[in-house]
mmCIF file of C-alpha atoms in Angstrom:
data_model
loop_
_atom_site.group_PDB
_atom_site.id
_atom_site.type_symbol
_atom_site.label_atom_id
_atom_site.label_comp_id
_atom_site.label_asym_id
_atom_site.label_seq_id
_atom_site.Cartn_x
_atom_site.Cartn_y
_atom_site.Cartn_z
ATOM 1 C CA MET A 225 -18.602 17.055 26.228
ATOM 2 C CA THR A 226 -15.388 15.526 27.501
ATOM 3 C CA ASN A 227 -12.370 16.914 25.694
ATOM 4 C CA TRP A 228 -9.995 13.921 25.587
ATOM 5 C CA PHE A 229 -6.895 15.848 24.470
ATOM 6 C CA SER A 230 -5.670 19.390 24.773
ATOM 7 C CA CYS A 231 -6.091 21.746 21.828
ATOM 8 C CA GLN A 232 -3.227 23.991 22.821
ATOM 9 C CA ASN A 233 -0.646 22.370 20.550
ATOM 10 C CA HIS A 234 -2.360 22.257 17.174
ATOM 11 C CA SER A 235 0.786 21.231 15.279
ATOM 12 C CA TRP A 236 1.269 18.182 17.529
ATOM 13 C CA ILE A 237 -2.367 17.153 17.049
ATOM 14 C CA LYS A 238 -2.170 17.549 13.286
ATOM 15 C CA ARG A 239 1.078 15.555 13.108
ATOM 16 C CA ASN A 240 -0.176 12.632 15.222
ATOM 17 C CA PHE A 241 -3.890 12.498 14.510
ATOM 18 C CA GLY A 242 -4.325 14.200 11.124
ATOM 19 C CA LYS A 243 -6.569 17.030 9.973
ATOM 20 C CA ILE A 244 -9.796 15.292 10.962
ATOM 21 C CA ALA A 245 -8.744 15.189 14.619
ATOM 22 C CA LEU A 246 -7.709 18.832 14.432
ATOM 23 C CA VAL A 247 -11.097 19.871 13.021
ATOM 24 C CA PHE A 248 -12.805 17.940 15.809
ATOM 25 C CA CYS A 249 -10.530 19.529 18.384
ATOM 26 C CA VAL A 250 -11.398 23.040 17.242
ATOM 27 C CA LEU A 251 -15.083 22.157 17.175
ATOM 28 C CA SER A 252 -14.990 20.611 20.644
ATOM 29 C CA SER A 253 -13.169 23.626 22.064
ATOM 30 C CA SER A 254 -15.878 25.936 20.777
ATOM 31 C CA LEU A 255 -18.536 23.841 22.485
ATOM 32 C CA GLN A 256 -16.878 23.402 25.875
ATOM 33 C CA ALA A 257 -18.860 26.262 27.373
ATOM 34 C CA GLN A 258 -22.095 24.302 26.803
ATOM 35 C CA PRO A 259 -21.307 20.578 27.238
ATOM 36 C CA ILE A 260 -23.595 18.396 25.115
ATOM 37 C CA SER A 261 -23.423 14.820 23.856
ATOM 38 C CA SER A 262 -21.730 13.951 20.579
ATOM 39 C CA ASP A 263 -25.155 13.158 19.106
ATOM 40 C CA GLY A 264 -26.259 16.618 20.165
ATOM 41 C CA GLN A 265 -23.214 18.115 18.448
ATOM 42 C CA ALA A 266 -23.999 16.144 15.313
ATOM 43 C CA GLN A 267 -27.583 17.422 15.291
ATOM 44 C CA SER A 268 -26.426 21.022 15.658
ATOM 45 C CA VAL A 269 -23.845 20.724 12.892
ATOM 46 C CA LEU A 270 -26.328 18.905 10.631
ATOM 47 C CA GLN A 271 -28.862 21.706 11.030
ATOM 48 C CA ALA A 272 -26.186 24.274 10.249
ATOM 49 C CA PHE A 273 -25.144 22.248 7.188
ATOM 50 C CA GLN A 274 -28.716 22.107 5.893
ATOM 51 C CA GLN A 275 -29.142 25.862 6.333
ATOM 52 C CA ALA A 276 -25.760 26.883 4.881
ATOM 53 C CA GLU A 277 -25.908 28.344 1.389
ATOM 54 C CA ASP A 278 -22.292 28.978 0.338
ATOM 55 C CA LEU A 279 -19.779 26.290 -0.653
ATOM 56 C CA PRO A 280 -17.047 27.033 1.957
ATOM 57 C CA SER A 281 -19.539 26.782 4.833
ATOM 58 C CA ARG A 282 -21.020 23.530 3.593
ATOM 59 C CA PHE A 283 -17.512 22.146 3.040
ATOM 60 C CA GLU A 284 -16.364 22.930 6.587
ATOM 61 C CA LEU A 285 -19.605 21.742 8.210
ATOM 62 C CA ALA A 286 -19.509 18.452 6.302
ATOM 63 C CA ARG A 287 -15.948 17.947 7.544
ATOM 64 C CA GLN A 288 -17.054 18.754 11.079
ATOM 65 C CA MET A 289 -19.706 16.053 10.793
ATOM 66 C CA ALA A 290 -16.986 13.662 9.598
ATOM 67 C CA ALA A 291 -14.880 14.584 12.631
ATOM 68 C CA ILE A 292 -17.748 13.862 15.032
ATOM 69 C CA ARG A 293 -18.493 10.488 13.445
ATOM 70 C CA TYR A 294 -14.782 9.662 13.490
ATOM 71 C CA ASP A 295 -14.618 10.380 17.230
ATOM 72 C CA GLN A 296 -17.672 8.152 17.757
ATOM 73 C CA GLY A 297 -15.863 5.311 16.008
ATOM 74 C CA ARG A 298 -18.297 5.368 13.082
ATOM 75 C CA LEU A 299 -15.695 5.291 10.334
ATOM 76 C CA MET A 300 -18.128 4.491 7.514
ATOM 77 C CA ALA A 301 -20.228 7.525 8.425
ATOM 78 C CA ALA A 302 -17.066 9.654 8.604
ATOM 79 C CA GLN A 303 -16.108 8.573 5.076
ATOM 80 C CA TRP A 304 -19.637 9.327 3.863
ATOM 81 C CA TRP A 305 -19.422 12.883 5.168
ATOM 82 C CA LEU A 306 -16.011 13.395 3.599
ATOM 83 C CA ARG A 307 -17.517 12.303 0.289
ATOM 84 C CA ARG A 308 -20.274 14.870 0.796
ATOM 85 C CA ALA A 309 -17.652 17.497 1.622
ATOM 86 C CA ALA A 310 -16.014 16.772 -1.758
ATOM 87 C CA ASN A 311 -19.118 18.228 -3.445
ATOM 88 C CA TYR A 312 -18.417 21.644 -1.889
ATOM 89 C CA ALA A 313 -14.599 21.901 -1.915
ATOM 90 C CA PRO A 314 -13.851 25.592 -2.584
ATOM 91 C CA ASP A 315 -10.530 24.927 -4.333
ATOM 92 C CA ARG A 316 -8.167 22.156 -5.454
ATOM 93 C CA THR A 317 -5.966 22.370 -2.356
ATOM 94 C CA ARG A 318 -8.867 21.790 0.028
ATOM 95 C CA ALA A 319 -10.174 18.982 -2.198
ATOM 96 C CA ASP A 320 -6.786 17.249 -2.029
ATOM 97 C CA GLU A 321 -6.685 17.627 1.763
ATOM 98 C CA ASN A 322 -10.171 16.165 2.023
ATOM 99 C CA ARG A 323 -9.169 13.229 -0.189
ATOM 100 C CA ALA A 324 -6.084 12.552 1.953
ATOM 101 C CA ASP A 325 -8.241 12.464 5.110
ATOM 102 C CA PHE A 326 -10.641 10.028 3.455
ATOM 103 C CA GLN A 327 -7.778 7.688 2.540
ATOM 104 C CA LYS A 328 -6.416 7.770 6.099
ATOM 105 C CA ILE A 329 -9.777 6.809 7.583
ATOM 106 C CA ARG A 330 -10.361 4.168 4.902
ATOM 107 C CA GLY A 331 -7.030 2.620 5.872
ATOM 108 C CA GLN A 332 -8.204 2.345 9.492
ATOM 109 C CA ALA A 333 -11.655 0.922 8.716
ATOM 110 C CA ARG A 334 -12.302 -2.805 8.944
ATOM 111 C CA PHE A 335 -15.113 -2.566 6.396
ATOM 112 C CA ARG A 336 -14.256 -1.208 2.925
ATOM 113 C CA PRO A 337 -16.888 -0.946 0.183
ATOM 114 C CA SER A 338 -16.197 0.056 -3.420
ATOM 115 C CA LEU A 339 -18.619 0.654 -6.306
ATOM 116 C CA SER A 340 -18.371 1.160 -10.063
ATOM 117 C CA PHE A 341 -20.894 1.642 -12.865
ATOM 118 C CA ASN A 342 -20.697 1.854 -16.628
ATOM 119 C CA ALA A 343 -23.081 2.174 -19.581
ATOM 120 C CA ARG A 344 -22.322 1.895 -23.299
ATOM 121 C CA PRO A 345 -24.151 1.406 -26.590
ATOM 122 C CA SER A 346 -23.551 -1.993 -28.195
ATOM 123 C CA SER A 347 -24.246 -3.172 -31.726
ATOM 124 C CA ASN A 348 -24.245 -6.842 -30.713
ATOM 125 C CA ILE A 349 -25.468 -7.543 -27.183
ATOM 126 C CA ASN A 350 -26.273 -11.212 -27.890
ATOM 127 C CA ASN A 351 -23.117 -12.231 -29.828
ATOM 128 C CA GLY A 352 -25.373 -12.779 -32.818
ATOM 129 C CA ALA A 353 -24.545 -13.178 -36.489
ATOM 130 C CA GLU A 354 -23.837 -10.059 -38.541
ATOM 131 C CA ASP A 355 -25.312 -11.618 -41.711
ATOM 132 C CA ARG A 356 -28.438 -13.751 -42.032
ATOM 133 C CA ILE A 357 -26.726 -16.182 -44.471
ATOM 134 C CA LEU A 358 -23.407 -17.910 -43.723
ATOM 135 C CA SER A 359 -21.640 -20.132 -46.250
ATOM 136 C CA LEU A 360 -19.396 -22.961 -45.000
ATOM 137 C CA GLY A 361 -18.154 -24.572 -48.182
ATOM 138 C CA ASN A 362 -21.164 -26.365 -49.630
ATOM 139 C CA ILE A 363 -23.175 -25.787 -46.467
ATOM 140 C CA ILE A 364 -25.379 -22.682 -46.236
ATOM 141 C CA LEU A 365 -26.758 -21.604 -42.848
ATOM 142 C CA VAL A 366 -29.720 -19.227 -42.594
ATOM 143 C CA PHE A 367 -30.102 -17.598 -39.176
ATOM 144 C CA PRO A 368 -33.504 -16.587 -37.743
ATOM 145 C CA SER A 369 -33.988 -12.922 -36.831
ATOM 146 C CA SER A 370 -33.522 -13.615 -33.106
ATOM 147 C CA ALA A 371 -30.046 -15.057 -33.814
ATOM 148 C CA LEU A 372 -28.871 -11.920 -35.648
ATOM 149 C CA ALA A 373 -26.853 -9.229 -33.881
ATOM 150 C CA LEU A 374 -29.156 -7.127 -31.675
ATOM 151 C CA SER A 375 -28.249 -3.578 -30.706
ATOM 152 C CA GLY A 376 -28.942 -1.819 -27.425
ATOM 153 C CA ILE A 377 -27.317 -0.340 -24.346
ATOM 154 C CA GLU A 378 -25.161 -2.395 -21.993
ATOM 155 C CA TYR A 379 -25.186 -1.579 -18.265
ATOM 156 C CA THR A 380 -22.526 -3.019 -15.973
ATOM 157 C CA GLY A 381 -21.938 -2.550 -12.275
ATOM 158 C CA ARG A 382 -19.647 -3.958 -9.610
ATOM 159 C CA ALA A 383 -19.785 -3.808 -5.821
ATOM 160 C CA THR A 384 -17.025 -5.149 -3.587
ATOM 161 C CA LEU A 385 -17.352 -5.350 0.199
ATOM 162 C CA GLU A 386 -14.150 -6.095 2.108
ATOM 163 C CA TRP A 387 -13.909 -6.969 5.816
ATOM 164 C CA ARG A 388 -10.454 -6.948 7.411
ATOM 165 C CA LEU A 389 -9.761 -9.921 9.688
ATOM 166 C CA SER A 390 -6.278 -9.008 10.907
ATOM 167 C CA GLU A 391 -3.468 -6.598 10.096
ATOM 168 C CA SER A 392 0.102 -5.994 11.228
ATOM 169 C CA ALA A 393 3.239 -4.397 9.829
ATOM 170 C CA ARG A 394 3.967 -7.460 7.652
ATOM 171 C CA GLN A 395 0.594 -9.014 6.870
ATOM 172 C CA ARG A 396 -3.096 -8.395 6.232
ATOM 173 C CA SER A 397 -6.003 -10.843 5.958
ATOM 174 C CA PHE A 398 -9.540 -10.060 4.835
ATOM 175 C CA VAL A 399 -12.790 -11.537 3.542
ATOM 176 C CA ASP A 400 -14.467 -10.000 0.518
ATOM 177 C CA LEU A 401 -17.843 -10.261 -1.181
ATOM 178 C CA ASP A 402 -17.780 -9.363 -4.870
ATOM 179 C CA PHE A 403 -20.873 -8.837 -7.029
ATOM 180 C CA TYR A 404 -20.796 -8.150 -10.767
ATOM 181 C CA GLY A 405 -23.885 -7.535 -12.875
ATOM 182 C CA ARG A 406 -24.498 -6.883 -16.569
ATOM 183 C CA THR A 407 -27.831 -6.255 -18.280
ATOM 184 C CA TYR A 408 -29.166 -4.590 -21.422
ATOM 185 C CA SER A 409 -31.947 -2.526 -22.903
ATOM 186 C CA LEU A 410 -32.843 -3.267 -26.533
ATOM 187 C CA SER A 411 -32.953 -0.626 -29.257
ATOM 188 C CA PRO A 412 -36.138 -0.124 -31.334
ATOM 189 C CA ASP A 413 -34.437 -1.884 -34.289
ATOM 190 C CA ALA A 414 -33.605 -4.897 -32.090
ATOM 191 C CA LYS A 415 -37.200 -5.068 -30.837
ATOM 192 C CA ARG A 416 -38.440 -5.169 -34.437
ATOM 193 C CA LEU A 417 -35.987 -7.966 -35.298
ATOM 194 C CA ALA A 418 -36.767 -10.022 -32.187
ATOM 195 C CA PRO A 419 -40.137 -8.936 -30.688
ATOM 196 C CA ARG A 420 -39.995 -11.582 -27.950
ATOM 197 C CA ALA A 421 -36.470 -10.792 -26.802
ATOM 198 C CA ARG A 422 -35.834 -8.865 -23.600
ATOM 199 C CA GLY A 423 -32.632 -7.261 -22.357
ATOM 200 C CA ARG A 424 -32.686 -9.433 -19.244
ATOM 201 C CA ASP A 425 -32.510 -12.528 -21.481
ATOM 202 C CA TYR A 426 -28.825 -11.698 -22.008
ATOM 203 C CA ALA A 427 -28.103 -10.476 -18.475
ATOM 204 C CA LEU A 428 -25.283 -12.009 -16.464
ATOM 205 C CA THR A 429 -24.523 -11.852 -12.739
ATOM 206 C CA GLN A 430 -21.640 -13.241 -10.727
ATOM 207 C CA LEU A 431 -21.389 -13.462 -6.946
ATOM 208 C CA ALA A 432 -18.152 -14.547 -5.258
ATOM 209 C CA VAL A 433 -16.895 -14.822 -1.688
ATOM 210 C CA GLY A 434 -13.145 -14.827 -1.133
ATOM 211 C CA VAL A 435 -10.524 -14.992 1.596
ATOM 212 C CA SER A 436 -7.207 -13.206 0.978
ATOM 213 C CA HIS A 437 -3.909 -13.054 2.777
ATOM 214 C CA LEU A 438 -1.106 -10.589 1.991
ATOM 215 C CA ARG A 439 2.331 -11.017 3.537
ATOM 216 C CA GLN A 440 5.727 -9.332 3.193
ATOM 217 C CA LEU A 441 8.002 -12.353 2.765
ATOM 218 C CA HIS A 442 11.206 -10.403 2.106
ATOM 219 C CA PRO A 443 12.155 -6.725 2.644
ATOM 220 C CA ASP A 444 13.282 -6.382 -0.981
ATOM 221 C CA LEU A 445 9.980 -7.703 -2.347
ATOM 222 C CA GLY A 446 6.489 -6.293 -2.432
ATOM 223 C CA PRO A 447 3.636 -8.139 -0.721
ATOM 224 C CA THR A 448 2.740 -11.692 -1.739
ATOM 225 C CA ARG A 449 -0.999 -12.266 -2.117
ATOM 226 C CA LEU A 450 -2.929 -15.530 -1.870
ATOM 227 C CA ARG A 451 -6.696 -15.593 -2.456
ATOM 228 C CA PHE A 452 -9.227 -18.419 -2.506
ATOM 229 C CA SER A 453 -12.770 -17.747 -3.705
ATOM 230 C CA ILE A 454 -15.963 -19.586 -4.539
ATOM 231 C CA GLY A 455 -18.882 -18.242 -6.518
ATOM 232 C CA GLN A 456 -21.737 -18.754 -8.921
ATOM 233 C CA VAL A 457 -22.686 -17.298 -12.310
ATOM 234 C CA ARG A 458 -26.244 -16.769 -13.610
ATOM 235 C CA SER A 459 -27.194 -15.906 -17.161
ATOM 236 C CA GLY A 460 -30.623 -15.017 -18.501
ATOM 237 C CA GLY A 461 -32.153 -15.661 -15.094
ATOM 238 C CA GLN A 462 -30.814 -19.260 -14.909
ATOM 239 C CA ASP A 463 -27.906 -20.749 -12.971
ATOM 240 C CA LEU A 464 -25.015 -21.189 -15.403
ATOM 241 C CA ARG A 465 -22.060 -22.528 -13.392
ATOM 242 C CA SER A 466 -20.327 -22.437 -10.042
ATOM 243 C CA PHE A 467 -16.583 -22.090 -9.594
ATOM 244 C CA ARG A 468 -13.676 -22.422 -7.190
ATOM 245 C CA ARG A 469 -10.621 -20.250 -7.810
ATOM 246 C CA LEU A 470 -7.119 -19.830 -6.410
ATOM 247 C CA ASP A 471 -5.006 -16.716 -7.143
ATOM 248 C CA LEU A 472 -1.331 -16.163 -6.279
ATOM 249 C CA GLY A 473 0.452 -12.872 -6.930
ATOM 250 C CA GLN A 474 3.848 -11.337 -6.201
ATOM 251 C CA SER A 475 4.731 -7.646 -6.593
ATOM 252 C CA PHE A 476 8.209 -6.214 -7.101
ATOM 253 C CA ARG A 477 9.768 -2.765 -6.938
ATOM 254 C CA LEU A 478 12.218 -2.693 -9.837
ATOM 255 C CA SER A 479 13.284 0.920 -9.249
ATOM 256 C CA GLN A 480 12.085 4.119 -7.632
ATOM 257 C CA ARG A 481 9.714 4.666 -10.547
ATOM 258 C CA THR A 482 8.919 1.131 -11.718
ATOM 259 C CA GLU A 483 6.774 -1.581 -10.151
ATOM 260 C CA ALA A 484 5.879 -5.031 -11.454
ATOM 261 C CA LEU A 485 3.330 -7.692 -10.600
ATOM 262 C CA VAL A 486 3.312 -11.356 -11.582
ATOM 263 C CA SER A 487 0.236 -13.457 -10.855
ATOM 264 C CA ALA A 488 -1.157 -16.877 -11.681
ATOM 265 C CA TYR A 489 -4.568 -18.427 -11.160
ATOM 266 C CA VAL A 490 -6.519 -21.632 -11.645
ATOM 267 C CA GLU A 491 -10.315 -21.841 -11.708
ATOM 268 C CA ASN A 492 -12.409 -25.004 -11.643
ATOM 269 C CA GLN A 493 -15.819 -24.480 -13.288
ATOM 270 C CA ILE A 494 -18.747 -26.795 -12.493
ATOM 271 C CA PRO A 495 -21.715 -26.630 -14.916
ATOM 272 C CA LEU A 496 -25.190 -26.013 -13.532
ATOM 273 C CA ARG A 497 -26.865 -26.274 -16.936
ATOM 274 C CA SER A 498 -26.754 -29.177 -19.391
ATOM 275 C CA ASP A 499 -25.327 -27.099 -22.252
ATOM 276 C CA GLN A 500 -22.340 -25.918 -20.182
ATOM 277 C CA PRO A 501 -19.012 -27.821 -20.073
ATOM 278 C CA ARG A 502 -16.986 -28.763 -17.040
ATOM 279 C CA ALA A 503 -13.803 -26.744 -17.437
ATOM 280 C CA VAL A 504 -10.526 -25.645 -15.882
ATOM 281 C CA LEU A 505 -9.245 -22.136 -16.563
ATOM 282 C CA ARG A 506 -5.536 -21.453 -16.011
ATOM 283 C CA GLY A 507 -3.949 -18.056 -16.399
ATOM 284 C CA LEU A 508 -0.685 -16.158 -16.064
ATOM 285 C CA ARG A 509 -0.378 -12.374 -15.954
ATOM 286 C CA GLY A 510 2.523 -9.936 -15.866
ATOM 287 C CA GLU A 511 2.150 -6.184 -15.398
ATOM 288 C CA THR A 512 4.584 -3.279 -15.195
ATOM 289 C CA LEU A 513 3.841 0.284 -14.095
ATOM 290 C CA MET A 514 6.399 2.975 -14.936
ATOM 291 C CA ARG A 515 6.118 6.527 -13.608
ATOM 292 C CA LEU A 516 7.909 8.764 -16.069
ATOM 293 C CA GLN A 517 9.972 11.862 -15.357
ATOM 294 C CA GLY A 518 7.199 14.363 -16.031
ATOM 295 C CA GLY A 519 4.658 12.493 -13.894
ATOM 296 C CA ASP A 520 2.978 10.585 -16.740
ATOM 297 C CA SER A 521 2.596 6.834 -16.299
ATOM 298 C CA LEU A 522 2.909 3.856 -18.625
ATOM 299 C CA ARG A 523 1.236 0.542 -17.775
ATOM 300 C CA VAL A 524 1.965 -2.602 -19.794
ATOM 301 C CA SER A 525 0.288 -5.954 -19.138
ATOM 302 C CA LEU A 526 0.531 -9.356 -20.792
ATOM 303 C CA ASP A 527 -2.057 -12.085 -20.133
ATOM 304 C CA HIS A 528 -2.260 -15.695 -21.210
ATOM 305 C CA GLN A 529 -5.189 -18.089 -20.594
ATOM 306 C CA ASN A 530 -5.779 -21.784 -21.201
ATOM 307 C CA TYR A 531 -9.418 -22.897 -21.090
ATOM 308 C CA ASP A 532 -9.684 -26.693 -21.039
ATOM 309 C CA ALA A 533 -13.298 -27.818 -21.358
ATOM 310 C CA SER A 534 -15.047 -31.193 -21.452
ATOM 311 C CA ILE A 535 -16.611 -30.038 -24.736
ATOM 312 C CA ARG A 536 -13.587 -29.861 -27.060
ATOM 313 C CA THR A 537 -15.055 -27.155 -29.290
ATOM 314 C CA SER A 538 -15.236 -24.858 -26.236
ATOM 315 C CA SER A 539 -11.522 -25.188 -25.350
ATOM 316 C CA PHE A 540 -9.225 -22.323 -26.343
ATOM 317 C CA ARG A 541 -5.954 -20.518 -25.701
ATOM 318 C CA GLU A 542 -5.741 -16.725 -25.621
ATOM 319 C CA SER A 543 -2.958 -14.162 -25.207
ATOM 320 C CA GLN A 544 -3.418 -10.400 -24.857
ATOM 321 C CA LEU A 545 -1.133 -7.369 -24.696
ATOM 322 C CA HIS A 546 -2.557 -4.160 -23.197
ATOM 323 C CA VAL A 547 -0.784 -0.775 -22.989
ATOM 324 C CA THR A 548 -2.087 2.364 -21.238
ATOM 325 C CA TYR A 549 -0.442 5.803 -21.180
ATOM 326 C CA ALA A 550 -1.901 8.279 -18.665
ATOM 327 C CA LEU A 551 -1.125 11.996 -18.619
ATOM 328 C CA ALA A 552 -0.230 13.429 -15.223
ATOM 329 C CA LYS A 553 -1.594 16.902 -15.968
ATOM 330 C CA PRO A 554 -5.235 17.367 -17.020
ATOM 331 C CA ILE A 555 -6.047 18.974 -20.342
ATOM 332 C CA LEU A 556 -8.497 21.804 -19.610
ATOM 333 C CA THR A 557 -9.325 20.109 -16.248
ATOM 334 C CA VAL A 558 -9.971 16.747 -18.004
ATOM 335 C CA GLY A 559 -7.809 13.752 -17.146
ATOM 336 C CA VAL A 560 -6.695 11.853 -20.254
ATOM 337 C CA SER A 561 -5.318 8.363 -20.857
ATOM 338 C CA VAL A 562 -4.908 6.446 -24.115
ATOM 339 C CA PHE A 563 -4.730 2.688 -24.559
ATOM 340 C CA GLY A 564 -4.180 -0.028 -27.104
ATOM 341 C CA ALA A 565 -4.690 -3.785 -27.018
ATOM 342 C CA ALA A 566 -3.917 -6.765 -29.238
ATOM 343 C CA SER A 567 -4.999 -10.351 -28.668
ATOM 344 C CA ARG A 568 -4.912 -13.772 -30.311
ATOM 345 C CA LYS A 569 -7.401 -16.563 -29.568
ATOM 346 C CA ARG A 570 -7.211 -20.126 -30.902
ATOM 347 C CA TYR A 571 -9.622 -23.084 -30.823
ATOM 348 C CA ASP A 572 -8.028 -26.332 -32.027
ATOM 349 C CA GLU A 573 -11.496 -27.700 -32.776
ATOM 350 C CA PHE A 574 -14.544 -25.667 -33.700
ATOM 351 C CA SER A 575 -18.051 -26.659 -34.749
ATOM 352 C CA LEU A 576 -18.199 -24.274 -37.749
ATOM 353 C CA SER A 577 -14.751 -25.023 -39.159
ATOM 354 C CA LEU A 578 -12.665 -28.062 -40.114
ATOM 355 C CA ASP A 579 -9.518 -26.058 -39.335
ATOM 356 C CA GLY A 580 -10.368 -24.833 -35.852
ATOM 357 C CA ARG A 581 -10.868 -21.154 -35.181
ATOM 358 C CA ARG A 582 -8.266 -18.375 -35.007
ATOM 359 C CA ASP A 583 -9.170 -14.803 -33.992
ATOM 360 C CA GLN A 584 -7.021 -11.690 -33.936
ATOM 361 C CA ARG A 585 -8.386 -8.566 -32.256
ATOM 362 C CA PHE A 586 -6.994 -5.015 -32.128
ATOM 363 C CA GLU A 587 -8.361 -2.090 -30.172
ATOM 364 C CA ILE A 588 -7.342 1.521 -29.540
ATOM 365 C CA GLY A 589 -9.076 4.123 -27.432
ATOM 366 C CA ALA A 590 -8.948 6.931 -24.915
ATOM 367 C CA THR A 591 -10.558 7.632 -21.549
ATOM 368 C CA PHE A 592 -11.485 11.126 -20.351
ATOM 369 C CA VAL A 593 -12.181 11.847 -16.671
ATOM 370 C CA PHE A 594 -14.095 15.064 -15.966
ATOM 371 C CA ASN A 595 -12.390 16.093 -12.744
ATOM 372 C CA GLU A 596 -14.399 19.247 -12.141
ATOM 373 C CA ALA A 597 -17.724 17.410 -12.157
ATOM 374 C CA THR A 598 -17.932 15.441 -8.911
ATOM 375 C CA PHE A 599 -20.726 13.943 -6.850
ATOM 376 C CA LEU A 600 -19.903 12.313 -3.521
ATOM 377 C CA GLY A 601 -16.304 12.013 -4.670
ATOM 378 C CA PHE A 602 -17.193 10.322 -7.995
ATOM 379 C CA SER A 603 -16.368 11.884 -11.361
ATOM 380 C CA PRO A 604 -17.892 10.881 -14.716
ATOM 381 C CA ASN A 605 -15.643 9.373 -17.358
ATOM 382 C CA LEU A 606 -16.034 8.804 -21.065
ATOM 383 C CA THR A 607 -14.236 6.069 -23.039
ATOM 384 C CA VAL A 608 -14.142 6.019 -26.836
ATOM 385 C CA SER A 609 -12.602 3.114 -28.707
ATOM 386 C CA ALA A 610 -12.373 1.401 -32.076
ATOM 387 C CA HIS A 611 -11.835 -2.312 -32.593
ATOM 388 C CA ARG A 612 -11.415 -4.907 -35.318
ATOM 389 C CA THR A 613 -11.539 -8.705 -35.122
ATOM 390 C CA SER A 614 -10.276 -10.911 -37.950
ATOM 391 C CA SER A 615 -11.136 -14.621 -37.904
ATOM 392 C CA ASN A 616 -10.789 -17.591 -40.202
ATOM 393 C CA VAL A 617 -14.501 -18.178 -39.432
ATOM 394 C CA ASP A 618 -16.338 -15.337 -41.183
ATOM 395 C CA LEU A 619 -19.086 -15.304 -38.547
ATOM 396 C CA PHE A 620 -16.650 -13.780 -36.046
ATOM 397 C CA ASP A 621 -15.204 -11.029 -38.251
ATOM 398 C CA SER A 622 -16.205 -7.657 -36.835
ATOM 399 C CA ARG A 623 -15.206 -4.047 -36.655
ATOM 400 C CA GLY A 624 -16.699 -0.992 -35.020
ATOM 401 C CA ALA A 625 -16.452 1.842 -32.535
ATOM 402 C CA SER A 626 -17.970 2.286 -29.104
ATOM 403 C CA VAL A 627 -18.556 5.007 -26.531
ATOM 404 C CA SER A 628 -19.091 4.196 -22.859
ATOM 405 C CA MET A 629 -19.836 6.367 -19.847
ATOM 406 C CA GLY A 630 -19.231 5.584 -16.195
ATOM 407 C CA PHE A 631 -18.187 6.971 -12.838
ATOM 408 C CA GLN A 632 -14.957 6.488 -10.938
ATOM 409 C CA SER A 633 -14.041 7.381 -7.394
ATOM 410 C CA ARG A 634 -11.686 10.314 -6.953
ATOM 411 C CA PHE A 635 -10.706 8.843 -3.587
#
């Protein structure tokens, strides 16, 4: 094997190339007596990894595999092996070092994937009626069983694939492919209420392709981001609508501990089904992140949306306030954050009311991240919340609690 830099000055290597290069350097030095190809090195280290039984050995060998793949220019494979190494980190310090190396390589890679998954019980997966009989003045509506609220489990997942086009000190451009999916499994009670219903009948998928450009317009400002995307939404196995969307965002550093982001967007929705309206969605969002003295963080966001639809009873305005407080130090190794949200939604015209529709929703909850339980750099999280919606249309009054489980990347 050709050793392309000297291993004599380890501190210089570590400073200029990072820990991954240093691990590779040490490995290559040990193999200089018997020159073999990098694929041969990888095979030897892989065999040693498969035979190793203790955590420290598996941790170091996984990192050695990452170093070999990094030297070969296979940055995705290097990140994969660093994720595997995270499973065997012998202590918190080594885990943090491994995470830092992953982030450095991710920053160099042109291709960046990200994944998320969540599952939660739901008492109303179909937005059905809570009561079979609804009185509207002198009008009485009786809903069939299939139109009542059906319970089950909601599964959601998101995959984003980003490909960097160009990057310099002041700008970055990339293309991204974003997929979101949501489906359900029905509870035994829901199957008795609606024997012909299937969870996939209420499934929704969205696929979007976007082009983004970030640029530092002024030294005192954060990056400005412009994104254009097109996509399509399917529901219940049928095409629902396509859309074109433009997003513009500007970040600010208000102080050493406070950052802010202001963004606006407009989305043109084209119906692909006769019961769907042509619509334009406009939105404005402001968000502030404050890092407090003890390391805790406070995030406050305010959103406002206008949905103008060709079907007047579908048009609405909505505003939402969301606050999250995250603890810097885990409680018994569990990361904790608490949140609260309040929103108001108004329809000027609504089919079930002569006075439009006005909803108020409140929610509080907490998220727990189990830091000690990791798999490939992902840790499970648990979110518990309680919510209440009050509406002038009784059909939309609701209250309840929910528990959801998911996984989030520690990297």
